[in-house]
Coordinates of C-alpha atoms in Angstrom, one line a residue:
Chain O
M172 CA -10.8 42.5 9.5
N173 CA -12.8 41.0 12.3
F174 CA -11.8 37.4 12.3
P175 CA -8.9 36.9 14.6
T176 CA -8.6 33.2 13.9
Q177 CA -8.7 33.7 10.2
S178 CA -6.3 36.5 9.9
D179 CA -4.0 34.0 11.5
Q180 CA -4.7 31.8 8.6
V181 CA -3.8 34.6 6.3
R182 CA -0.5 35.0 8.1
E183 CA 0.3 31.4 7.4
G184 CA 0.1 32.6 3.8
R185 CA -1.8 29.9 2.0
P186 CA -1.9 31.2 -1.6
G187 CA -5.3 31.4 -3.2
Q188 CA -7.0 30.9 0.1
T189 CA -9.9 33.2 0.7
R190 CA -8.7 35.9 3.1
L191 CA -11.4 35.5 5.6
G192 CA -10.2 38.5 7.5
A193 CA -11.4 40.6 4.6
L194 CA -14.8 38.8 4.4
G195 CA -16.5 42.2 4.4
A196 CA -14.6 43.3 1.3
L197 CA -15.4 40.0 -0.3
L198 CA -19.0 40.3 0.5
L199 CA -19.0 43.6 -1.3
A200 CA -17.1 42.2 -4.2
G201 CA -19.7 39.6 -4.2
L202 CA -22.4 42.2 -4.4
L203 CA -20.5 43.7 -7.3
L204 CA -20.4 40.4 -9.1
A205 CA -23.7 39.1 -8.0
G206 CA -25.6 41.3 -10.4
G207 CA -24.0 39.7 -13.4
G208 CA -21.1 41.9 -13.6
V209 CA -17.9 41.0 -15.3
G210 CA -15.3 38.8 -13.8
S211 CA -12.6 41.4 -14.1
R212 CA -14.1 43.2 -11.2
A213 CA -12.9 40.5 -8.8
A214 CA -9.5 42.1 -9.1
E215 CA -10.5 45.0 -6.9
P216 CA -10.1 43.4 -3.5
A217 CA -9.9 45.2 -0.2
A218 CA -10.5 48.5 -1.8
A219 CA -14.1 47.6 -2.0
A220 CA -14.5 47.1 1.7
P221 CA -17.8 48.5 2.8
E222 CA -17.4 52.0 4.3
P223 CA -19.0 52.3 7.6
I224 CA -22.1 54.4 7.3
Y225 CA -21.5 57.9 8.6
D226 CA -24.4 58.9 10.7
P227 CA -23.5 61.9 12.9
L228 CA -27.2 63.0 13.0
E229 CA -28.3 59.6 14.4
P230 CA -30.5 60.9 17.3
L231 CA -32.4 63.2 14.9
N232 CA -32.5 60.6 12.2
R233 CA -33.9 58.1 14.7
T234 CA -36.6 60.5 15.7
I235 CA -37.7 61.0 12.1
F236 CA -37.4 57.3 11.6
V237 CA -39.9 56.6 14.4
F238 CA -42.2 59.2 12.9
N239 CA -41.9 57.6 9.5
D240 CA -42.5 54.2 10.9
A241 CA -45.7 55.4 12.6
V242 CA -46.9 57.0 9.3
D243 CA -46.1 53.7 7.5
T244 CA -47.8 51.5 10.1
M245 CA -50.9 53.6 10.2
A246 CA -51.4 54.6 6.6
I247 CA -48.9 53.5 4.0
R248 CA -48.5 49.9 4.8
P249 CA -52.3 49.3 5.2
A250 CA -52.8 51.1 1.8
G251 CA -50.2 48.8 0.2
E252 CA -51.7 45.8 1.8
A253 CA -55.2 46.6 0.8
Y254 CA -54.0 47.2 -2.8
Q255 CA -52.3 43.9 -2.7
V256 CA -55.3 42.1 -1.4
F257 CA -58.0 43.7 -3.5
V258 CA -56.3 44.3 -6.8
P259 CA -55.4 41.3 -8.9
P260 CA -51.7 40.7 -9.6
E261 CA -52.3 41.1 -13.3
V262 CA -53.6 44.6 -12.8
R263 CA -50.9 45.5 -10.3
A264 CA -48.2 44.5 -12.8
R265 CA -49.8 46.8 -15.4
V266 CA -49.7 49.7 -12.9
T267 CA -46.0 49.0 -12.2
N268 CA -45.3 49.0 -15.9
V269 CA -47.1 52.3 -16.6
L270 CA -45.3 54.0 -13.7
R271 CA -42.0 52.7 -14.9
N272 CA -42.6 53.9 -18.4
L273 CA -43.5 57.3 -17.2
K274 CA -40.2 57.4 -15.3
T275 CA -38.2 56.3 -18.3
P276 CA -37.4 59.8 -19.7
I277 CA -35.7 60.6 -16.3
T278 CA -33.8 57.4 -16.4
F279 CA -32.8 58.1 -20.0
A280 CA -31.5 61.6 -19.1
N281 CA -29.5 60.2 -16.3
D282 CA -28.1 57.4 -18.5
V283 CA -26.9 60.1 -20.9
L284 CA -25.4 62.2 -18.1
Q285 CA -23.6 59.2 -16.8
G286 CA -22.2 58.6 -20.3
D287 CA -23.7 55.1 -20.5
G288 CA -24.6 54.8 -24.1
E289 CA -25.8 51.2 -23.9
R290 CA -28.2 51.9 -21.1
A291 CA -29.4 55.1 -22.7
L292 CA -30.2 53.1 -25.7
D293 CA -32.1 50.6 -23.6
S294 CA -34.1 53.3 -22.0
L295 CA -34.9 55.0 -25.3
A296 CA -35.9 51.7 -26.9
R297 CA -38.0 50.8 -23.8
F298 CA -39.8 54.0 -23.9
V299 CA -40.7 53.9 -27.5
I300 CA -41.6 50.2 -27.6
N301 CA -43.6 50.1 -24.4
A302 CA -45.5 53.3 -25.2
T303 CA -46.6 51.9 -28.5
I304 CA -46.6 48.1 -28.8
G305 CA -46.9 48.0 -25.0
I306 CA -50.0 50.2 -25.2
L307 CA -49.0 53.3 -23.2
G308 CA -46.7 51.3 -21.0
L309 CA -49.2 48.8 -19.8
F310 CA -47.1 45.9 -21.0
D311 CA -43.4 45.5 -21.2
P312 CA -42.6 43.8 -24.5
A313 CA -39.2 45.7 -24.5
S314 CA -37.8 43.4 -21.8
R315 CA -38.5 40.4 -24.0
L316 CA -36.9 42.1 -27.0
G317 CA -33.7 42.5 -25.1
F318 CA -34.1 45.9 -23.5
P319 CA -34.2 45.1 -19.8
Y320 CA -35.6 47.4 -17.2
H321 CA -33.3 49.5 -15.2
D322 CA -33.6 52.7 -13.1
E323 CA -31.4 55.7 -12.9
D324 CA -31.8 58.8 -10.9
F325 CA -29.8 62.0 -10.5
G326 CA -28.4 60.9 -7.1
Q327 CA -26.8 57.9 -8.9
T328 CA -25.5 60.3 -11.6
L329 CA -23.9 62.5 -9.0
A330 CA -22.3 59.4 -7.5
V331 CA -20.9 58.3 -10.8
W332 CA -19.5 61.9 -11.1
G333 CA -17.7 61.3 -7.9
V334 CA -20.0 62.8 -5.2
G335 CA -19.8 60.6 -2.1
D336 CA -22.5 59.5 0.2
G337 CA -21.8 62.1 2.9
I338 CA -23.9 61.7 5.9
Y339 CA -26.9 59.4 6.3
L340 CA -30.2 61.2 6.4
V341 CA -33.7 60.1 7.2
L342 CA -36.1 62.4 5.4
P343 CA -39.5 62.9 6.8
V344 CA -41.9 60.6 5.0
L345 CA -39.4 60.1 2.1
G346 CA -37.2 57.8 4.2
P347 CA -33.5 56.9 4.1
S348 CA -31.3 59.2 2.0
N349 CA -28.2 61.4 2.1
P350 CA -27.4 64.9 0.9
R351 CA -26.4 63.7 -2.5
D352 CA -29.5 61.7 -3.1
T353 CA -31.7 64.4 -1.7
V354 CA -30.3 66.8 -4.3
G355 CA -30.9 64.1 -6.9
L356 CA -34.5 63.6 -5.8
V357 CA -35.2 67.3 -6.1
A358 CA -33.5 67.6 -9.5
D359 CA -35.3 64.6 -10.9
Y360 CA -38.6 66.0 -9.6
L361 CA -38.0 69.5 -11.2
A362 CA -36.8 68.1 -14.5
D363 CA -39.5 65.5 -14.9
P364 CA -40.9 66.1 -18.4
L365 CA -44.2 64.6 -17.5
R366 CA -44.6 67.1 -14.6
L367 CA -43.6 70.0 -16.8
W368 CA -46.1 69.0 -19.4
L369 CA -48.9 68.5 -17.0
L370 CA -48.2 71.8 -15.4
N371 CA -48.4 73.5 -18.8
T372 CA -51.6 71.8 -19.6
E373 CA -52.9 72.6 -16.1
D374 CA -53.6 68.9 -15.4
E375 CA -51.6 68.9 -12.2
A376 CA -54.2 66.6 -10.5
W377 CA -52.7 63.8 -12.5
L378 CA -49.3 64.4 -10.7
N379 CA -51.0 63.6 -7.4
V380 CA -52.6 60.5 -8.9
R381 CA -49.2 59.3 -10.0
T382 CA -47.5 60.1 -6.7
G383 CA -50.2 58.2 -4.9
A384 CA -49.9 55.3 -7.3
R385 CA -46.1 55.2 -6.8
I386 CA -46.4 55.1 -3.1
V387 CA -48.9 52.4 -3.0
D388 CA -47.3 50.3 -5.7
G389 CA -43.9 50.6 -4.2
R390 CA -45.0 49.8 -0.7
A391 CA -47.2 46.8 -1.8
R392 CA -44.2 45.2 -3.4
T393 CA -42.1 45.4 -0.3
I394 CA -44.5 44.4 2.5
A395 CA -43.1 40.9 3.0
A396 CA -39.5 42.1 2.8
I397 CA -39.9 44.9 5.3
D398 CA -42.0 42.9 7.6
D399 CA -39.2 40.4 7.7
V400 CA -36.6 43.0 8.5
K401 CA -38.7 44.5 11.2
R402 CA -39.3 41.0 12.7
T403 CA -35.8 39.7 12.6
S404 CA -33.7 42.7 13.4
L405 CA -32.7 43.8 16.9
D406 CA -32.3 47.4 15.9
Y407 CA -34.8 48.1 13.0
Y408 CA -33.2 51.5 12.4
A409 CA -29.7 50.1 12.0
A410 CA -30.9 47.3 9.8
I411 CA -32.7 49.6 7.5
R412 CA -29.7 51.9 7.4
S413 CA -27.5 49.0 6.4
L414 CA -29.9 47.7 3.8
Y415 CA -30.4 51.2 2.3
S416 CA -26.7 51.7 1.9
Q417 CA -26.2 48.3 0.4
R418 CA -29.0 48.8 -2.0
R419 CA -27.9 52.2 -3.0
G420 CA -24.4 50.9 -3.6
A421 CA -25.7 48.2 -5.8
E422 CA -27.8 50.6 -7.8
I423 CA -24.9 53.0 -8.3
R424 CA -22.7 50.2 -9.5
N425 CA -25.5 49.1 -11.8
V426 CA -25.6 45.5 -10.4
S427 CA -29.2 46.0 -9.2
P428 CA -31.8 47.1 -11.7
G429 CA -32.9 49.6 -9.0
G430 CA -36.2 51.1 -8.9
D431 CA -38.4 53.9 -7.9
G432 CA -35.4 55.3 -6.0
G433 CA -36.2 57.9 -3.4
V434 CA -39.7 58.4 -4.6
S435 CA -41.2 55.5 -2.7
V436 CA -42.2 56.7 0.7
F437 CA -40.6 54.0 2.7
F438 CA -38.0 51.7 1.4
P439 CA -38.5 49.8 -1.8
M440 CA -36.2 47.0 -0.9
T441 CA -37.0 44.4 -3.5
D442 CA -37.8 45.6 -6.9
P443 CA -37.4 42.7 -9.2
G444 CA -36.3 43.3 -12.8
S445 CA -39.6 42.9 -14.7
S446 CA -42.9 42.8 -13.0
D447 CA -44.7 41.5 -16.1
G448 CA -47.0 39.3 -14.1
G449 CA -47.1 36.4 -16.6
R450 CA -43.4 35.8 -16.5
Chain Z
M71 CA -37.4 34.4 -23.5
L72 CA -34.2 32.4 -22.9
R73 CA -34.6 33.1 -19.2
R74 CA -38.1 31.6 -19.3
I75 CA -36.8 28.5 -21.0
F76 CA -34.0 28.1 -18.5
G77 CA -36.4 28.8 -15.7
R78 CA -38.5 25.9 -16.9
L79 CA -35.5 23.7 -17.3
G80 CA -34.5 24.6 -13.7
A81 CA -38.0 23.7 -12.5
A82 CA -37.8 20.4 -14.4
T83 CA -34.5 19.6 -12.8
L84 CA -36.0 20.4 -9.4
V85 CA -38.8 18.0 -10.0
V86 CA -36.4 15.3 -11.1
V87 CA -34.4 15.8 -8.0
C88 CA -37.5 15.4 -5.9
L89 CA -38.6 12.3 -7.8
A90 CA -35.3 10.8 -7.3
G91 CA -35.9 11.0 -3.6
F92 CA -32.9 11.6 -1.4
P93 CA -30.6 8.7 -2.0
A94 CA -27.9 11.4 -2.4
M95 CA -28.6 12.7 1.0
G96 CA -25.8 11.2 2.8
E97 CA -23.2 11.7 0.1
P98 CA -21.6 15.1 -0.3
A99 CA -23.0 17.1 -3.2
A100 CA -20.7 17.2 -6.3
T101 CA -21.3 20.8 -7.1
P102 CA -22.3 23.8 -5.0
D103 CA -25.5 24.5 -7.0
Q104 CA -26.5 20.9 -6.5
F105 CA -25.8 21.3 -2.8
V106 CA -28.0 24.4 -2.5
K107 CA -30.8 22.7 -4.4
T108 CA -30.7 19.5 -2.3
L109 CA -30.6 21.5 1.0
A110 CA -33.5 23.8 0.0
D111 CA -35.6 20.8 -1.2
R112 CA -35.1 19.1 2.1
A113 CA -36.0 22.2 4.0
I114 CA -39.1 22.8 2.0
E115 CA -40.1 19.2 2.6
V116 CA -39.8 19.7 6.3
V117 CA -41.8 22.9 6.5
N118 CA -44.5 21.5 4.2
S119 CA -44.9 18.3 6.0
A120 CA -48.3 17.9 7.6
E121 CA -47.2 15.1 10.0
L122 CA -44.5 17.0 11.7
N123 CA -45.5 19.2 14.6
Y124 CA -43.8 22.6 15.2
D125 CA -41.1 21.3 17.6
E126 CA -40.2 18.5 15.2
Q127 CA -40.0 20.9 12.3
V128 CA -37.7 23.2 14.3
R129 CA -35.5 20.2 15.3
R130 CA -35.1 19.0 11.7
L131 CA -34.6 22.5 10.3
R132 CA -31.9 23.1 12.9
G133 CA -30.2 19.9 11.8
L134 CA -30.3 21.0 8.1
L135 CA -29.0 24.4 9.1
I136 CA -26.1 23.2 11.0
E137 CA -25.3 20.8 8.2
G138 CA -25.6 23.3 5.4
F139 CA -24.5 26.6 6.9
D140 CA -21.2 27.4 8.6
V141 CA -23.1 29.0 11.5
P142 CA -20.1 29.7 13.8
L143 CA -18.3 31.5 10.9
M144 CA -21.4 33.6 10.2
A145 CA -21.8 34.3 13.8
R146 CA -18.3 35.6 14.2
F147 CA -18.5 37.7 11.1
V148 CA -21.7 39.3 12.4
L149 CA -20.2 40.1 15.7
G150 CA -17.2 41.7 14.0
V151 CA -14.7 43.5 16.2
N152 CA -16.8 42.7 19.3
W153 CA -15.9 39.0 19.0
R154 CA -12.4 39.8 20.2
R155 CA -13.7 41.8 23.1
A156 CA -16.2 39.1 24.2
T157 CA -15.3 36.8 27.1
P158 CA -15.2 33.0 26.4
S159 CA -18.6 32.5 28.2
Q160 CA -20.1 35.5 26.3
R161 CA -18.9 33.9 23.1
D162 CA -20.4 30.5 24.0
E163 CA -23.8 32.1 24.8
Y164 CA -23.6 34.3 21.7
L165 CA -23.0 31.3 19.4
K166 CA -26.0 29.5 20.9
L167 CA -28.3 32.5 20.6
F168 CA -27.1 33.3 17.1
E169 CA -27.9 29.7 16.0
E170 CA -31.3 29.9 17.6
M171 CA -32.1 33.2 15.9
I172 CA -31.0 31.9 12.5
V173 CA -33.2 28.8 12.9
Q174 CA -36.2 30.9 13.8
T175 CA -35.7 33.3 11.0
Y176 CA -35.4 30.6 8.4
L177 CA -38.2 28.5 9.8
R178 CA -40.5 31.5 9.5
R179 CA -39.2 32.4 6.0
F180 CA -39.6 28.9 4.7
R181 CA -43.1 28.6 6.2
E182 CA -44.1 31.8 4.6
Y183 CA -42.7 30.7 1.3
S184 CA -44.4 27.4 1.3
G185 CA -46.1 27.0 -2.1
V186 CA -43.5 29.0 -3.8
E187 CA -41.3 27.7 -6.5
F188 CA -37.6 27.6 -5.8
V189 CA -35.3 27.3 -8.8
V190 CA -31.6 27.1 -8.6
D191 CA -30.2 28.8 -11.7
G192 CA -26.6 27.8 -11.4
I193 CA -23.3 29.2 -10.3
K194 CA -23.0 32.8 -11.0
Q195 CA -19.5 33.6 -9.9
K196 CA -16.6 32.2 -8.1
V197 CA -14.9 34.8 -6.0
D198 CA -11.7 33.9 -4.0
G199 CA -12.7 30.3 -3.7
D200 CA -16.3 31.0 -2.8
Y201 CA -19.2 30.1 -5.1
F202 CA -22.2 32.4 -5.6
V203 CA -25.1 30.1 -6.4
T204 CA -27.9 32.1 -7.8
S205 CA -31.6 31.1 -7.4
T206 CA -35.0 32.5 -8.1
V207 CA -37.9 32.4 -5.8
K208 CA -41.2 32.5 -7.6
R209 CA -44.3 33.4 -5.7
P210 CA -47.7 32.9 -7.3
G211 CA -49.0 36.2 -8.5
E212 CA -46.0 38.2 -7.3
P213 CA -42.8 39.2 -9.0
A214 CA -40.0 36.7 -8.6
F215 CA -36.9 37.6 -6.6
M216 CA -33.3 36.6 -6.7
V217 CA -31.4 35.0 -3.9
D218 CA -27.6 34.3 -4.1
W219 CA -26.0 31.8 -1.8
R220 CA -22.4 32.3 -0.9
V221 CA -21.0 28.8 -0.7
R222 CA -17.6 27.9 0.6
D223 CA -15.9 24.7 -0.3
A224 CA -14.6 23.8 3.1
A225 CA -12.9 20.6 4.4
G226 CA -16.2 19.1 5.6
G227 CA -18.0 19.8 2.2
F228 CA -19.9 22.8 1.0
K229 CA -21.2 25.3 3.5
I230 CA -23.3 28.4 3.0
I231 CA -21.7 31.4 4.6
D232 CA -24.0 34.2 3.4
V233 CA -27.4 34.7 1.8
V234 CA -27.7 37.6 -0.5
A235 CA -31.3 38.5 -1.4
E236 CA -31.7 41.1 -4.2
N237 CA -28.1 42.2 -3.7
L238 CA -28.5 42.6 0.0
S239 CA -26.2 40.6 2.2
M240 CA -27.8 39.2 5.3
A241 CA -24.5 38.9 7.1
L242 CA -23.6 42.5 6.4
S243 CA -26.9 44.0 7.5
Q244 CA -27.0 41.7 10.6
R245 CA -23.5 42.9 11.5
D246 CA -24.5 46.5 11.3
D247 CA -27.6 45.7 13.3
F248 CA -25.7 44.0 16.1
S249 CA -22.9 46.5 16.3
S250 CA -25.5 49.3 16.7
V251 CA -27.1 47.4 19.6
I252 CA -23.7 47.0 21.3
Q253 CA -23.0 50.6 20.8
R254 CA -26.3 51.6 22.4
Y255 CA -25.2 49.5 25.4
G256 CA -22.0 51.4 25.7
G257 CA -20.0 48.6 24.1
E258 CA -21.3 45.9 26.4
V259 CA -21.7 42.5 24.6
D260 CA -24.1 41.5 27.4
G261 CA -26.6 44.1 26.2
L262 CA -26.6 42.4 22.8
L263 CA -27.1 39.0 24.4
R264 CA -30.0 40.3 26.4
E265 CA -31.7 41.7 23.3
M266 CA -31.1 38.4 21.4
R267 CA -32.7 36.4 24.2
E268 CA -35.7 38.7 24.2
K269 CA -36.0 38.5 20.4
I270 CA -35.9 34.7 20.6
E271 CA -38.6 34.5 23.3
Q272 CA -40.7 37.0 21.4
A273 CA -40.5 34.9 18.2
K274 CA -41.3 31.7 20.1
G275 CA -44.4 33.4 21.4
T276 CA -45.7 34.2 17.9
A277 CA -44.3 31.3 16.0
R278 CA -46.9 28.7 17.0
S279 CA -49.9 30.8 16.4

């Protein structure tokens, strides 16, 4: 679309030649395929062109973004950094695994709601195997037994059901989102069986422990990536907005394992498949 | 399990390539994955070299970048619709600044990643003539992450046209970044050029420390 010289090439009509003019679409197709998808998806060409991100509330969003960035710089990033510096990788990997295992029931429910039997089975197997053989989720033997980690949330489920992104939103402290994913966030929170159980047993304090652990764990794993974005971008806000939308798209299409969705306070950009330290 | 074995195989191949030295350097790589591997090895060698000072590292890295990346194509993609609206002199300056920014970004990244293991896993997909070469970056004590290199088989040999880290396209996010800057300057490309110059100066200030 934006390559004058190359759309000329297309007009010359060389068959099989990459249509550079639609590089954007191809990039997205690439994203689709990059996650190990099936080749048949290559047959959806220009339709997959990245939608421009609709951000009518940009001035307000930018204000909240600046606030979030300040909170991050002063509190969350330092916490993540301290955690990374003082806690050995082996221990951090165990924490990540436990947090993921606790999230598995929500992932399972969303797999089912999305009608994805295979991934629902993965989730179920992961939960059972890792809670038992994996000692309460400390270890992740399930990955090695052929049940790889993935994350689902209700925002993704709504997307699969056909709910669009709508407008871009920056939530205070919670970070980049949109109306659909905000609803998803609330739904997942309310339906979380662990939360309901802890509320019943009046052990709510553990919920705060978990939330704190999620924030620190998620942030520690993204320090390098976010520092890099901050350093190399001209407009940090716009760069994060773009990356958020790309990442969310990849999660919805299940080409990215996804992870910790909207729960992480800032922006969990890289969340590699298995964080079993000894990999 | 399989993945681990393949990972090791990949590492072994990497070592073999290193041991073999760079006789293949002048010749065009036979396959896109081999091309990415060779290019990355040479870049890592430059940034890890103790004899080369900063300026020399930048010079050599720029050479590798220009050789291995289709920088003008990437630059035009990133500027998007604004490319058409830019004057010839704005385009010239933009291309120079873009190249400089890319060099700085990668120099820094490679320096930070010194000591990591870079394994090319192979060709993941071929989409409309472009190869997606997938690789894994393994950091000691940290989870590994996945980087895909979009490689085009052009007339002058293989060229990288995008880097996709954990499913995030650099070209796409940079395009969104740049277009937002131009928008803030009321559609003036000069505003973008000014910010690019500032960014480059800023990076130069911190790079040597």
